[in-house]
Amino acid sequence: MSTFPTHRPRRLRQSPAMRRLVAEHTLSASALVLPVFVTERDEPQQIASIPGVRQETLATLPAVVQAAADAGIGGIMLFGVPLHRDAVGSGATRPDGILNRAIRVAADASAGRLTVQADLCLDEFTDHGHCGVLDGRGAVDNDATLERYAAMAIAQADAGAQILGLSGMMDGQVAAVRGALDAAGRTDVVLLAYSAKYASAFYGPFRDAVESTLVGDRTTYQLDPANAREGVLEADLDIREGADIVMVKPAGPYLDVLAAVAQRSPVPVWAYQVSGEYAMIEAAAAAGAIDRDRAIMESVLGIRRAGAAAILTYWALEIAARLREGARALGTEVQA
Ligand code: PBG
């Protein structure tokens, strides 16, 4: 028998090649999704709180789609930034609303090389900024909102969206949207349920990005950060309602919820590394406090390790480029 120490785990850490061989988790471009904002204005707009990310226009969007497809990433998630908003979010269901137009442009530009995904929520389209319509007392009316979501789903499917991201956190939203799509004969449309979406401070920069008009908060529909069990319940309900994919959001502060959902879910589980997670790392790096590139890879790998099959991240293109660089450096690049 061997003598002390019996176990020398450091053997497997002795060289880059050895470490690569025993790596339990890897990142791949195909499992990354890039969120893209599209403004109704004529010029792209920089987003101060998400450095390096801008609002695209319908004219600049095709180049982004092509760059994303060239990078081999799995898809883009579109968000519309309309100029005009009203109480019921009319722009969300009009075929000429900015998001529906963007979907058409992206579907065209992608030519099937990546999946076109769209945010299905009313917050960018309502003048009060809530994710649903309001009742007479100013509260978010769950069931009236479901009707708006159903109409929005049809509009997005008609425009060419292949995956709809249900991010509004209304009860029964997956069933309502699935029912409407089925009734319209659109059984092909994939539903990505933002099942465990928490009422998070980390959405701050995003609200800037979409010029949110919200006064107050979303605590009556998004999850309480104190609750993990409830996040798992939401995922279970969405799967029963017909979700094809479920998601946890934000990602980094909710890795326990992600791991729990990933353990039990029979459908793919994704995670959204949100704007605040991105902005924190960029700010810390800009302040010279951390190594930016390593922090990015570590943050995304952590989300992967916790169980995310795919990850929405504003660094998707940069990470895809770095993965390709790494493969080239090792001479292991696979020719497509
Ligand atoms: C709702 C939506 C939000 C995000 C994605 N979809 C904002 C919210 O719920 O307030 C946040 C994404 C991010 O912070 O990067 N349409």
Coordinates of C-alpha atoms and ligand atoms in Angstrom, one line a residue:
M1 CA 0.0 0.0 0.0
S2 CA 1.1 3.5 -0.6
T3 CA 2.5 5.7 2.0
F4 CA 1.3 9.1 3.2
P5 CA -0.1 11.1 1.5
T6 CA -2.4 8.6 -0.1
H7 CA -4.1 11.1 -2.2
R8 CA -2.3 13.7 -4.3
P9 CA -5.0 15.6 -6.2
R10 CA -2.3 18.0 -7.4
R11 CA -1.1 15.3 -9.9
L12 CA -4.1 16.3 -12.1
R13 CA -3.2 20.0 -11.9
Q14 CA 0.4 19.8 -13.0
S15 CA 0.1 21.1 -16.6
P16 CA -2.3 23.0 -18.8
A17 CA -2.8 19.8 -20.9
M18 CA -3.5 17.7 -17.9
R19 CA -5.9 20.3 -16.4
R20 CA -7.7 20.5 -19.7
L21 CA -8.1 16.7 -19.8
V22 CA -9.8 16.5 -16.4
A23 CA -11.9 19.7 -16.7
E24 CA -15.4 18.8 -15.6
H25 CA -17.1 21.7 -17.3
T26 CA -16.4 23.6 -20.5
L27 CA -17.9 26.6 -22.2
S28 CA -18.9 26.5 -25.9
A29 CA -20.1 29.3 -28.1
S30 CA -23.2 27.3 -29.2
A31 CA -24.5 27.4 -25.6
L32 CA -24.3 31.2 -25.4
V33 CA -27.1 33.7 -26.2
L34 CA -26.5 37.4 -26.8
P35 CA -29.1 39.8 -25.5
V36 CA -29.6 42.6 -28.1
F37 CA -31.5 45.9 -27.6
V38 CA -33.1 47.6 -30.6
T39 CA -34.1 51.2 -30.5
E40 CA -36.7 52.9 -32.6
R41 CA -34.4 56.0 -33.0
D42 CA -32.3 56.5 -36.1
E43 CA -28.9 56.1 -34.5
P44 CA -27.4 53.5 -32.2
Q45 CA -27.2 54.7 -28.6
Q46 CA -24.5 53.8 -26.1
I47 CA -25.8 52.5 -22.8
A48 CA -23.8 54.2 -20.1
S49 CA -24.5 51.7 -17.4
I50 CA -23.7 48.7 -19.5
P51 CA -20.3 49.7 -20.9
G52 CA -19.6 48.2 -24.3
V53 CA -23.2 47.5 -25.0
R54 CA -25.4 49.7 -27.1
Q55 CA -28.9 50.0 -28.5
E56 CA -28.9 48.9 -32.1
T57 CA -31.2 50.2 -34.8
L58 CA -33.0 48.2 -37.4
A59 CA -30.3 49.2 -39.8
T60 CA -27.4 48.1 -37.6
L61 CA -29.1 44.9 -36.4
P62 CA -28.2 42.7 -39.4
A63 CA -24.5 43.2 -38.8
V64 CA -24.8 42.1 -35.2
V65 CA -26.8 39.1 -36.2
Q66 CA -24.2 38.1 -38.7
A67 CA -21.3 38.7 -36.3
A68 CA -23.1 36.5 -33.8
A69 CA -23.7 33.8 -36.3
D70 CA -20.1 33.9 -37.5
A71 CA -19.0 33.6 -33.8
G72 CA -21.0 30.4 -33.6
I73 CA -23.2 31.5 -30.7
G74 CA -26.6 29.8 -30.2
G75 CA -28.9 32.7 -30.5
I76 CA -29.8 36.3 -29.9
M77 CA -32.4 37.5 -27.4
L78 CA -34.1 40.7 -28.7
F79 CA -35.5 43.5 -26.6
G80 CA -37.3 46.4 -28.1
V81 CA -36.9 50.1 -27.0
P82 CA -40.0 51.9 -28.4
L83 CA -40.4 55.7 -28.5
H84 CA -44.0 55.7 -27.5
R85 CA -45.6 53.7 -24.7
D86 CA -49.2 53.4 -23.4
A87 CA -51.2 51.8 -20.7
V88 CA -51.7 48.4 -22.4
G89 CA -48.4 48.3 -24.3
S90 CA -50.0 48.4 -27.7
G91 CA -46.5 48.5 -29.4
A92 CA -45.9 44.9 -28.2
T93 CA -48.7 43.5 -30.4
R94 CA -48.6 45.7 -33.4
P95 CA -46.7 44.1 -36.3
D96 CA -44.9 47.4 -36.8
G97 CA -43.9 47.7 -33.2
I98 CA -40.1 48.0 -32.8
L99 CA -39.6 44.5 -31.3
N100 CA -41.7 42.8 -34.0
R101 CA -39.9 44.7 -36.7
A102 CA -36.5 43.7 -35.1
I103 CA -37.5 40.1 -35.1
R104 CA -38.3 40.2 -38.8
V105 CA -35.0 41.9 -39.6
A106 CA -33.0 39.4 -37.4
A107 CA -34.8 36.4 -38.8
D108 CA -33.9 37.5 -42.3
A109 CA -30.3 38.3 -41.4
S110 CA -29.8 35.1 -39.6
A111 CA -30.7 32.9 -42.5
G112 CA -31.2 30.0 -40.0
R113 CA -27.6 30.2 -38.7
L114 CA -28.7 31.0 -35.2
T115 CA -32.0 31.0 -33.2
V116 CA -33.9 34.3 -33.0
Q117 CA -35.4 34.8 -29.6
A118 CA -37.6 37.6 -28.3
D119 CA -38.5 38.9 -24.9
L120 CA -42.2 38.4 -24.2
C121 CA -43.1 41.0 -21.6
L122 CA -44.9 44.3 -21.6
D123 CA -42.5 46.4 -19.5
E124 CA -40.8 48.1 -22.4
F125 CA -44.1 49.0 -24.0
T126 CA -46.2 50.3 -21.1
D127 CA -46.1 53.9 -20.0
H128 CA -46.2 52.8 -16.3
G129 CA -43.3 50.4 -16.9
H130 CA -44.9 47.3 -15.3
C131 CA -44.7 43.9 -16.9
G132 CA -48.5 43.7 -17.2
V133 CA -51.6 45.8 -17.5
L134 CA -53.1 47.5 -14.4
D135 CA -56.5 47.1 -12.8
G136 CA -58.7 50.0 -11.5
R137 CA -56.6 50.2 -8.3
G138 CA -53.3 50.4 -10.1
A139 CA -52.3 46.8 -9.3
V140 CA -50.9 44.4 -12.0
D141 CA -53.9 42.4 -13.3
N142 CA -52.6 38.9 -13.8
D143 CA -55.3 37.4 -16.0
A144 CA -55.9 40.5 -18.1
T145 CA -52.1 40.5 -18.7
L146 CA -52.3 36.9 -19.9
E147 CA -54.5 38.0 -22.8
R148 CA -51.9 40.6 -23.8
Y149 CA -49.1 38.0 -23.6
A150 CA -51.1 35.6 -25.8
A151 CA -51.5 38.3 -28.5
M152 CA -47.9 39.2 -28.1
A153 CA -46.8 35.6 -28.7
I154 CA -48.8 35.4 -31.9
A155 CA -47.3 38.7 -33.1
Q156 CA -43.7 37.5 -32.3
A157 CA -44.3 34.1 -33.9
D158 CA -45.7 35.7 -37.0
A159 CA -42.6 38.0 -37.2
G160 CA -40.4 34.9 -37.1
A161 CA -39.2 34.4 -33.5
Q162 CA -38.3 30.8 -32.9
I163 CA -38.0 31.1 -29.1
L164 CA -40.2 33.3 -26.9
G165 CA -38.7 34.4 -23.6
L166 CA -41.6 34.7 -21.1
S167 CA -40.1 37.1 -18.6
G168 CA -43.2 38.7 -17.0
M169 CA -43.7 36.4 -14.0
M170 CA -47.5 36.3 -14.3
D171 CA -49.1 33.1 -13.0
G172 CA -50.2 30.8 -15.8
Q173 CA -48.3 32.7 -18.5
V174 CA -46.8 29.6 -20.1
A175 CA -50.1 27.8 -20.4
A176 CA -51.8 30.9 -21.7
V177 CA -49.2 31.5 -24.4
R178 CA -48.9 27.8 -25.3
G179 CA -52.7 27.6 -25.7
A180 CA -52.8 30.6 -28.0
L181 CA -50.0 29.3 -30.1
D182 CA -51.5 25.9 -30.4
A183 CA -54.9 27.4 -31.4
A184 CA -53.1 29.4 -34.1
G185 CA -51.4 26.2 -35.4
R186 CA -48.0 27.4 -34.2
T187 CA -46.9 24.2 -32.4
D188 CA -43.3 24.8 -33.6
V189 CA -42.6 27.8 -31.3
V190 CA -40.3 27.1 -28.4
L191 CA -41.2 28.6 -25.0
L192 CA -38.3 29.7 -22.8
A193 CA -39.8 30.3 -19.3
Y194 CA -38.0 32.8 -17.1
S195 CA -39.4 30.6 -14.3
A196 CA -37.3 31.7 -11.3
K197 CA -37.0 35.4 -12.0
Y198 CA -36.1 37.3 -8.8
A199 CA -37.0 40.9 -7.9
S200 CA -33.4 41.9 -8.3
A201 CA -31.3 45.1 -7.9
F202 CA -29.0 43.6 -10.6
Y203 CA -31.5 44.6 -13.3
G204 CA -30.6 48.3 -12.7
P205 CA -28.5 48.8 -15.8
F206 CA -31.0 47.0 -18.0
R207 CA -33.8 49.4 -16.9
D208 CA -31.5 52.2 -18.2
A209 CA -30.9 50.2 -21.4
V210 CA -34.7 50.0 -22.2
E211 CA -35.4 53.5 -20.8
S212 CA -37.7 52.0 -18.3
T213 CA -40.4 54.3 -16.9
L214 CA -41.1 52.1 -13.9
V215 CA -41.9 53.8 -10.6
G216 CA -41.9 51.4 -7.7
D217 CA -40.9 47.8 -8.0
R218 CA -41.9 44.4 -9.3
T219 CA -42.1 42.6 -5.9
T220 CA -45.7 41.5 -6.4
Y221 CA -44.8 39.3 -9.3
Q222 CA -41.0 38.7 -9.3
L223 CA -39.7 36.3 -6.7
D224 CA -38.4 37.3 -3.3
P225 CA -34.6 36.9 -3.1
A226 CA -35.2 35.1 0.2
N227 CA -36.9 32.1 -1.4
A228 CA -35.2 29.2 -3.1
R229 CA -38.0 26.6 -2.7
E230 CA -40.4 28.9 -4.4
G231 CA -38.1 29.3 -7.4
V232 CA -38.1 25.5 -7.8
L233 CA -41.9 25.5 -7.6
E234 CA -42.1 28.1 -10.3
A235 CA -39.9 25.9 -12.6
D236 CA -42.1 22.8 -11.9
L237 CA -45.3 24.7 -12.7
D238 CA -43.8 26.1 -15.9
I239 CA -42.7 22.6 -17.0
R240 CA -46.2 21.3 -16.3
E241 CA -47.7 24.2 -18.3
G242 CA -45.6 23.3 -21.3
A243 CA -42.3 25.2 -21.1
D244 CA -39.6 23.7 -23.4
I245 CA -36.8 25.4 -21.4
V246 CA -36.8 26.9 -18.0
M247 CA -34.5 29.7 -16.7
V248 CA -33.1 31.1 -13.5
K249 CA -32.3 34.8 -13.4
P250 CA -30.2 36.5 -12.2
A251 CA -27.5 33.8 -12.4
G252 CA -24.6 34.5 -10.1
P253 CA -26.5 35.4 -6.9
Y254 CA -28.9 32.5 -7.5
L255 CA -26.6 29.5 -8.2
D256 CA -28.3 27.5 -5.5
V257 CA -31.6 27.8 -7.2
L258 CA -30.0 27.1 -10.5
A259 CA -28.4 23.9 -9.2
A260 CA -31.6 22.8 -7.6
V261 CA -33.7 23.3 -10.7
A262 CA -31.0 21.7 -12.9
Q263 CA -31.1 18.6 -10.7
R264 CA -34.7 17.9 -11.1
S265 CA -35.8 19.4 -14.4
P266 CA -36.6 17.1 -17.3
V267 CA -36.2 20.0 -19.7
P268 CA -33.1 22.2 -20.4
V269 CA -32.3 24.7 -17.8
W270 CA -30.7 28.1 -18.7
A271 CA -29.5 31.1 -16.8
Y272 CA -29.3 34.8 -17.5
Q273 CA -26.2 36.6 -16.4
V274 CA -27.9 40.0 -16.1
S275 CA -26.8 43.5 -16.7
G276 CA -25.8 44.2 -13.1
E277 CA -23.6 41.1 -13.0
Y278 CA -21.9 42.4 -16.1
A279 CA -21.6 46.0 -14.9
M280 CA -20.1 44.9 -11.6
I281 CA -17.2 43.0 -13.2
E282 CA -16.6 45.8 -15.8
A283 CA -16.5 48.4 -13.0
A284 CA -14.2 46.4 -10.8
A285 CA -11.9 45.7 -13.7
A286 CA -12.0 49.4 -14.7
A287 CA -11.0 50.3 -11.2
G288 CA -8.0 47.9 -11.4
A289 CA -9.4 45.7 -8.7
I290 CA -9.7 42.4 -10.7
D291 CA -8.4 40.8 -13.9
R292 CA -11.3 41.5 -16.3
D293 CA -10.8 38.6 -18.7
R294 CA -10.3 35.9 -16.0
A295 CA -13.3 37.3 -14.0
I296 CA -15.5 37.1 -17.0
M297 CA -14.6 33.5 -17.8
E298 CA -14.8 32.5 -14.1
S299 CA -18.2 34.0 -13.6
V300 CA -19.7 32.3 -16.7
L301 CA -18.0 29.0 -15.9
G302 CA -19.5 29.1 -12.4
I303 CA -23.0 29.5 -13.9
R304 CA -22.3 26.5 -16.2
R305 CA -20.9 24.4 -13.3
A306 CA -24.1 25.1 -11.3
G307 CA -26.1 23.5 -14.1
A308 CA -26.9 25.9 -16.8
A309 CA -27.1 24.2 -20.2
A310 CA -27.0 27.6 -21.9
I311 CA -26.3 31.1 -20.7
L312 CA -27.5 34.5 -21.7
T313 CA -24.7 37.0 -21.3
Y314 CA -23.7 40.4 -22.7
W315 CA -20.2 38.9 -23.2
A316 CA -21.4 36.2 -25.5
L317 CA -19.5 37.4 -28.6
E318 CA -16.3 38.1 -26.6
I319 CA -16.4 34.8 -24.9
A320 CA -17.0 33.0 -28.2
A321 CA -14.0 34.8 -29.7
R322 CA -11.8 33.9 -26.8
L323 CA -12.9 30.2 -26.9
R324 CA -11.9 30.1 -30.6
E325 CA -8.6 31.8 -29.8
G326 CA -7.9 29.3 -27.1
A327 CA -8.7 26.4 -29.4
R328 CA -6.4 27.8 -32.1
A329 CA -3.6 28.3 -29.6
L330 CA -3.9 24.7 -28.6
G331 CA -4.2 23.5 -32.2
T332 CA -7.5 21.8 -31.3
E333 CA -9.8 24.0 -33.3
V334 CA -12.5 21.9 -35.0
Q335 CA -13.2 22.9 -38.5
A336 CA -16.9 23.7 -39.0
Ligands
PBG1 C1 -38.3 42.2 -18.5 C2 -36.8 41.9 -18.4 C3 -35.9 42.4 -17.5 C4 -34.6 41.8 -17.8 C5 -34.8 41.0 -18.9 N1 -36.2 41.0 -19.2 C6 -36.0 43.5 -16.5 C7 -36.9 43.5 -15.4 O1 -37.5 42.4 -15.1 O2 -37.0 44.5 -14.8 C8 -33.3 42.2 -17.1 C9 -32.1 41.7 -17.8 C10 -30.9 42.3 -17.3 O3 -30.8 43.0 -16.3 O4 -29.8 42.1 -18.0 N2 -38.6 42.5 -19.8

